mmCIF file of N, CA and C in Angstrom:
data_model
loop_
_atom_site.group_PDB
_atom_site.id
_atom_site.type_symbol
_atom_site.label_atom_id
_atom_site.label_comp_id
_atom_site.label_asym_id
_atom_site.label_seq_id
_atom_site.Cartn_x
_atom_site.Cartn_y
_atom_site.Cartn_z
ATOM 1 N N MET E 195 0.851 -1.181 0.000
ATOM 2 C CA MET E 195 0.000 0.000 0.000
ATOM 3 C C MET E 195 0.892 1.238 0.000
ATOM 4 N N GLY E 196 0.535 2.247 -0.775
ATOM 5 C CA GLY E 196 1.323 3.465 -0.871
ATOM 6 C C GLY E 196 1.065 4.413 0.280
ATOM 7 N N ASP E 197 1.945 5.416 0.397
ATOM 8 C CA ASP E 197 1.795 6.406 1.468
ATOM 9 C C ASP E 197 0.454 7.115 1.407
ATOM 10 N N THR E 198 -0.010 7.423 0.197
ATOM 11 C CA THR E 198 -1.296 8.118 0.046
ATOM 12 C C THR E 198 -2.437 7.255 0.538
ATOM 13 N N ASP E 199 -2.421 5.975 0.177
ATOM 14 C CA ASP E 199 -3.463 5.052 0.637
ATOM 15 C C ASP E 199 -3.459 4.925 2.150
ATOM 16 N N GLU E 200 -2.271 4.835 2.728
ATOM 17 C CA GLU E 200 -2.157 4.722 4.181
ATOM 18 C C GLU E 200 -2.657 5.984 4.872
ATOM 19 N N ALA E 201 -2.373 7.140 4.297
ATOM 20 C CA ALA E 201 -2.835 8.399 4.874
ATOM 21 C C ALA E 201 -4.358 8.492 4.826
ATOM 22 N N VAL E 202 -4.944 8.042 3.721
ATOM 23 C CA VAL E 202 -6.407 8.063 3.593
ATOM 24 C C VAL E 202 -7.031 7.114 4.608
ATOM 25 N N GLU E 203 -6.445 5.920 4.748
ATOM 26 C CA GLU E 203 -6.969 4.955 5.714
ATOM 27 C C GLU E 203 -6.845 5.492 7.137
ATOM 28 N N ALA E 204 -5.695 6.071 7.481
ATOM 29 C CA ALA E 204 -5.499 6.627 8.818
ATOM 30 C C ALA E 204 -6.492 7.752 9.079
ATOM 31 N N SER E 205 -6.721 8.588 8.079
ATOM 32 C CA SER E 205 -7.677 9.679 8.222
ATOM 33 C C SER E 205 -9.086 9.149 8.476
ATOM 34 N N ALA E 206 -9.464 8.096 7.759
ATOM 35 C CA ALA E 206 -10.786 7.489 7.958
ATOM 36 C C ALA E 206 -10.904 6.901 9.353
ATOM 37 N N LEU E 207 -9.835 6.280 9.834
ATOM 38 C CA LEU E 207 -9.870 5.716 11.186
ATOM 39 C C LEU E 207 -9.974 6.828 12.223
ATOM 40 N N LEU E 208 -9.177 7.881 12.048
ATOM 41 C CA LEU E 208 -9.198 8.973 13.024
ATOM 42 C C LEU E 208 -10.551 9.673 13.062
ATOM 43 N N ALA E 209 -11.287 9.636 11.977
ATOM 44 C CA ALA E 209 -12.624 10.245 11.955
ATOM 45 C C ALA E 209 -13.591 9.502 12.876
ATOM 46 N N ARG E 210 -13.239 8.280 13.270
ATOM 47 C CA ARG E 210 -14.084 7.500 14.181
ATOM 48 C C ARG E 210 -13.909 7.944 15.639
ATOM 49 N N ILE E 211 -12.895 8.776 15.887
ATOM 50 C CA ILE E 211 -12.618 9.256 17.247
ATOM 51 C C ILE E 211 -13.122 10.687 17.371
ATOM 52 N N HIS E 212 -13.746 10.978 18.503
ATOM 53 C CA HIS E 212 -14.395 12.275 18.699
ATOM 54 C C HIS E 212 -14.046 12.811 20.083
ATOM 55 N N ARG E 213 -13.908 14.124 20.173
ATOM 56 C CA ARG E 213 -13.707 14.794 21.475
ATOM 57 C C ARG E 213 -14.794 15.833 21.653
ATOM 58 N N ASP E 214 -15.409 15.807 22.821
ATOM 59 C CA ASP E 214 -16.459 16.763 23.154
ATOM 60 C C ASP E 214 -16.332 17.052 24.649
ATOM 61 N N PRO E 215 -16.207 18.317 25.032
ATOM 62 C CA PRO E 215 -16.035 18.633 26.455
ATOM 63 C C PRO E 215 -17.201 18.148 27.323
ATOM 64 N N ASN E 216 -18.337 17.853 26.705
ATOM 65 C CA ASN E 216 -19.494 17.383 27.467
ATOM 66 C C ASN E 216 -19.553 15.862 27.591
ATOM 67 N N ILE E 217 -18.621 15.172 26.966
ATOM 68 C CA ILE E 217 -18.580 13.709 27.044
ATOM 69 C C ILE E 217 -17.255 13.302 27.685
ATOM 70 N N LEU E 218 -17.328 12.653 28.829
ATOM 71 C CA LEU E 218 -16.144 12.198 29.565
ATOM 72 C C LEU E 218 -15.097 13.293 29.719
ATOM 73 N N VAL E 219 -15.543 14.467 30.037
ATOM 74 C CA VAL E 219 -14.688 15.631 30.284
ATOM 75 C C VAL E 219 -13.734 15.908 29.118
ATOM 76 N N GLY E 220 -14.183 15.623 27.905
ATOM 77 C CA GLY E 220 -13.388 15.926 26.723
ATOM 78 C C GLY E 220 -12.389 14.861 26.308
ATOM 79 N N LYS E 221 -12.389 13.712 26.994
ATOM 80 C CA LYS E 221 -11.490 12.636 26.571
ATOM 81 C C LYS E 221 -11.891 12.162 25.182
ATOM 82 N N PRO E 222 -10.931 11.720 24.391
ATOM 83 C CA PRO E 222 -11.287 11.173 23.080
ATOM 84 C C PRO E 222 -12.064 9.867 23.253
ATOM 85 N N VAL E 223 -13.162 9.751 22.513
ATOM 86 C CA VAL E 223 -14.029 8.575 22.597
ATOM 87 C C VAL E 223 -14.319 8.060 21.189
ATOM 88 N N ILE E 224 -14.802 6.835 21.132
ATOM 89 C CA ILE E 224 -15.279 6.292 19.872
ATOM 90 C C ILE E 224 -16.561 7.037 19.540
ATOM 91 N N ARG E 225 -16.611 7.609 18.342
ATOM 92 C CA ARG E 225 -17.742 8.436 17.916
ATOM 93 C C ARG E 225 -19.062 7.722 18.189
ATOM 94 N N GLY E 226 -20.000 8.462 18.773
ATOM 95 C CA GLY E 226 -21.331 7.932 19.057
ATOM 96 C C GLY E 226 -21.400 7.085 20.310
ATOM 97 N N SER E 227 -20.342 7.127 21.122
ATOM 98 C CA SER E 227 -20.323 6.313 22.340
ATOM 99 C C SER E 227 -19.711 7.106 23.490
ATOM 100 N N ARG E 228 -19.656 6.469 24.629
ATOM 101 C CA ARG E 228 -18.946 7.005 25.784
ATOM 102 C C ARG E 228 -17.778 6.080 26.127
ATOM 103 N N ILE E 229 -17.273 5.404 25.112
ATOM 104 C CA ILE E 229 -16.150 4.485 25.283
ATOM 105 C C ILE E 229 -14.878 5.240 24.920
ATOM 106 N N SER E 230 -14.012 5.443 25.907
ATOM 107 C CA SER E 230 -12.816 6.248 25.665
ATOM 108 C C SER E 230 -11.717 5.449 24.974
ATOM 109 N N VAL E 231 -10.908 6.166 24.227
ATOM 110 C CA VAL E 231 -9.719 5.581 23.615
ATOM 111 C C VAL E 231 -8.851 4.982 24.710
ATOM 112 N N GLU E 232 -8.711 5.698 25.797
ATOM 113 C CA GLU E 232 -7.904 5.242 26.925
ATOM 114 C C GLU E 232 -8.379 3.876 27.428
ATOM 115 N N MET E 233 -9.683 3.689 27.545
ATOM 116 C CA MET E 233 -10.235 2.431 28.043
ATOM 117 C C MET E 233 -9.883 1.277 27.102
ATOM 118 N N ILE E 234 -9.985 1.518 25.804
ATOM 119 C CA ILE E 234 -9.660 0.477 24.832
ATOM 120 C C ILE E 234 -8.172 0.149 24.892
ATOM 121 N N LEU E 235 -7.327 1.173 24.946
ATOM 122 C CA LEU E 235 -5.880 0.937 25.005
ATOM 123 C C LEU E 235 -5.485 0.201 26.284
ATOM 124 N N GLU E 236 -6.078 0.575 27.403
ATOM 125 C CA GLU E 236 -5.780 -0.106 28.666
ATOM 126 C C GLU E 236 -6.168 -1.582 28.600
ATOM 127 N N ASN E 237 -7.306 -1.864 27.999
ATOM 128 C CA ASN E 237 -7.747 -3.253 27.880
ATOM 129 C C ASN E 237 -6.863 -4.044 26.923
ATOM 130 N N LEU E 238 -6.419 -3.427 25.845
ATOM 131 C CA LEU E 238 -5.468 -4.097 24.947
ATOM 132 C C LEU E 238 -4.162 -4.387 25.683
ATOM 133 N N ALA E 239 -3.674 -3.417 26.443
ATOM 134 C CA ALA E 239 -2.437 -3.598 27.205
ATOM 135 C C ALA E 239 -2.580 -4.692 28.257
ATOM 136 N N ALA E 240 -3.798 -4.871 28.764
ATOM 137 C CA ALA E 240 -4.057 -5.902 29.766
ATOM 138 C C ALA E 240 -4.181 -7.288 29.141
ATOM 139 N N GLY E 241 -4.185 -7.347 27.802
ATOM 140 C CA GLY E 241 -4.194 -8.637 27.136
ATOM 141 C C GLY E 241 -5.483 -9.036 26.451
ATOM 142 N N LEU E 242 -6.508 -8.187 26.507
ATOM 143 C CA LEU E 242 -7.739 -8.520 25.798
ATOM 144 C C LEU E 242 -7.492 -8.477 24.300
ATOM 145 N N THR E 243 -8.183 -9.328 23.580
ATOM 146 C CA THR E 243 -8.062 -9.362 22.129
ATOM 147 C C THR E 243 -9.069 -8.400 21.512
ATOM 148 N N GLU E 244 -8.886 -8.121 20.223
ATOM 149 C CA GLU E 244 -9.859 -7.283 19.509
ATOM 150 C C GLU E 244 -11.247 -7.905 19.601
ATOM 151 N N ASP E 245 -11.316 -9.221 19.411
ATOM 152 C CA ASP E 245 -12.617 -9.896 19.463
ATOM 153 C C ASP E 245 -13.278 -9.745 20.829
ATOM 154 N N GLN E 246 -12.491 -9.854 21.894
ATOM 155 C CA GLN E 246 -13.048 -9.676 23.242
ATOM 156 C C GLN E 246 -13.551 -8.250 23.437
ATOM 157 N N LEU E 247 -12.796 -7.269 22.944
ATOM 158 C CA LEU E 247 -13.219 -5.872 23.058
ATOM 159 C C LEU E 247 -14.496 -5.631 22.264
ATOM 160 N N MET E 248 -14.546 -6.184 21.059
ATOM 161 C CA MET E 248 -15.729 -6.001 20.222
ATOM 162 C C MET E 248 -16.963 -6.586 20.910
ATOM 163 N N TYR E 249 -16.818 -7.737 21.522
ATOM 164 C CA TYR E 249 -17.938 -8.380 22.208
ATOM 165 C C TYR E 249 -18.334 -7.597 23.467
ATOM 166 N N SER E 250 -17.343 -7.245 24.270
ATOM 167 C CA SER E 250 -17.608 -6.580 25.551
ATOM 168 C C SER E 250 -18.185 -5.180 25.398
ATOM 169 N N PHE E 251 -17.654 -4.415 24.438
ATOM 170 C CA PHE E 251 -18.044 -3.017 24.290
ATOM 171 C C PHE E 251 -19.011 -2.765 23.130
ATOM 172 N N LYS E 252 -19.334 -3.829 22.386
ATOM 173 C CA LYS E 252 -20.245 -3.707 21.232
ATOM 174 C C LYS E 252 -19.715 -2.676 20.235
ATOM 175 N N ILE E 253 -18.440 -2.824 19.899
ATOM 176 C CA ILE E 253 -17.799 -1.935 18.937
ATOM 177 C C ILE E 253 -17.329 -2.767 17.740
ATOM 178 N N GLU E 254 -16.881 -2.081 16.702
ATOM 179 C CA GLU E 254 -16.391 -2.739 15.497
ATOM 180 C C GLU E 254 -14.864 -2.812 15.518
ATOM 181 N N ARG E 255 -14.327 -3.727 14.732
ATOM 182 C CA ARG E 255 -12.873 -3.882 14.642
ATOM 183 C C ARG E 255 -12.210 -2.562 14.241
ATOM 184 N N GLU E 256 -12.869 -1.808 13.356
ATOM 185 C CA GLU E 256 -12.314 -0.524 12.929
ATOM 186 C C GLU E 256 -12.249 0.466 14.092
ATOM 187 N N ASP E 257 -13.136 0.343 15.074
ATOM 188 C CA ASP E 257 -13.081 1.217 16.249
ATOM 189 C C ASP E 257 -11.815 0.939 17.063
ATOM 190 N N VAL E 258 -11.472 -0.334 17.208
ATOM 191 C CA VAL E 258 -10.245 -0.695 17.922
ATOM 192 C C VAL E 258 -9.043 -0.154 17.156
ATOM 193 N N ARG E 259 -9.030 -0.351 15.850
ATOM 194 C CA ARG E 259 -7.942 0.161 15.027
ATOM 195 C C ARG E 259 -7.878 1.688 15.091
ATOM 196 N N ALA E 260 -9.027 2.336 15.173
ATOM 197 C CA ALA E 260 -9.064 3.800 15.277
ATOM 198 C C ALA E 260 -8.412 4.267 16.572
ATOM 199 N N CYS E 261 -8.631 3.545 17.647
ATOM 200 C CA CYS E 261 -7.997 3.897 18.921
ATOM 201 C C CYS E 261 -6.482 3.776 18.817
ATOM 202 N N LEU E 262 -6.017 2.726 18.164
ATOM 203 C CA LEU E 262 -4.575 2.561 17.969
ATOM 204 C C LEU E 262 -4.020 3.657 17.065
ATOM 205 N N ALA E 263 -4.742 3.981 16.007
ATOM 206 C CA ALA E 263 -4.308 5.051 15.102
ATOM 207 C C ALA E 263 -4.264 6.384 15.832
ATOM 208 N N TYR E 264 -5.237 6.630 16.706
ATOM 209 C CA TYR E 264 -5.270 7.870 17.477
ATOM 210 C C TYR E 264 -4.040 7.946 18.398
ATOM 211 N N ALA E 265 -3.737 6.849 19.077
ATOM 212 C CA ALA E 265 -2.581 6.824 19.975
ATOM 213 C C ALA E 265 -1.289 7.060 19.196
ATOM 214 N N ALA E 266 -1.160 6.436 18.031
ATOM 215 C CA ALA E 266 0.038 6.625 17.204
ATOM 216 C C ALA E 266 0.147 8.074 16.747
ATOM 217 N N ASP E 267 -0.971 8.662 16.357
ATOM 218 C CA ASP E 267 -0.980 10.051 15.912
ATOM 219 C C ASP E 267 -0.564 10.982 17.042
ATOM 220 N N ARG E 268 -1.064 10.733 18.232
ATOM 221 C CA ARG E 268 -0.688 11.573 19.392
ATOM 222 C C ARG E 268 0.799 11.441 19.701
ATOM 223 N N MET E 269 1.331 10.231 19.590
ATOM 224 C CA MET E 269 2.757 10.034 19.841
ATOM 225 C C MET E 269 3.595 10.803 18.818
ATOM 226 N N ARG E 270 3.170 10.786 17.541
ATOM 227 C CA ARG E 270 3.879 11.555 16.517
ATOM 228 C C ARG E 270 3.860 13.047 16.864
ATOM 229 N N GLN E 271 2.722 13.542 17.332
ATOM 230 C CA GLN E 271 2.623 14.955 17.696
ATOM 231 C C GLN E 271 3.567 15.284 18.849
ATOM 232 N N ILE E 272 3.632 14.412 19.836
ATOM 233 C CA ILE E 272 4.529 14.628 20.977
ATOM 234 C C ILE E 272 5.981 14.617 20.522
ATOM 235 N N ASP E 273 6.321 13.650 19.673
ATOM 236 C CA ASP E 273 7.696 13.564 19.171
ATOM 237 C C ASP E 273 8.093 14.815 18.389
ATOM 238 N N ARG E 274 7.173 15.331 17.597
ATOM 239 C CA ARG E 274 7.467 16.550 16.824
ATOM 240 C C ARG E 274 7.732 17.725 17.749
ATOM 241 N N ARG E 275 6.951 17.833 18.815
ATOM 242 C CA ARG E 275 7.135 18.948 19.762
ATOM 243 C C ARG E 275 8.460 18.835 20.490
ATOM 244 N N ALA E 276 8.878 17.593 20.766
ATOM 245 C CA ALA E 276 10.115 17.376 21.512
ATOM 246 C C ALA E 276 11.355 17.608 20.659
ATOM 247 N N ALA E 277 11.196 17.505 19.350
ATOM 248 C CA ALA E 277 12.365 17.642 18.446
ATOM 249 C C ALA E 277 12.808 19.081 18.302
#
């Protein structure tokens, strides 16, 4: 897959993440839910699989991938600021 395709896919995934100061005090959440990116990442770090997350939280595989894409994007932003 080319860089352009990857950028389009990442953009589509990031569109699944939403921030609203009235939802979970502005934490990033999966659009249309109150499920935070942080909660999904913590559960992945604890060893839950994508399938377990999808079953437990009633989310789609793309939502899990969107949380990972969001975390990667934030890390890139932090790295740029530190450079």
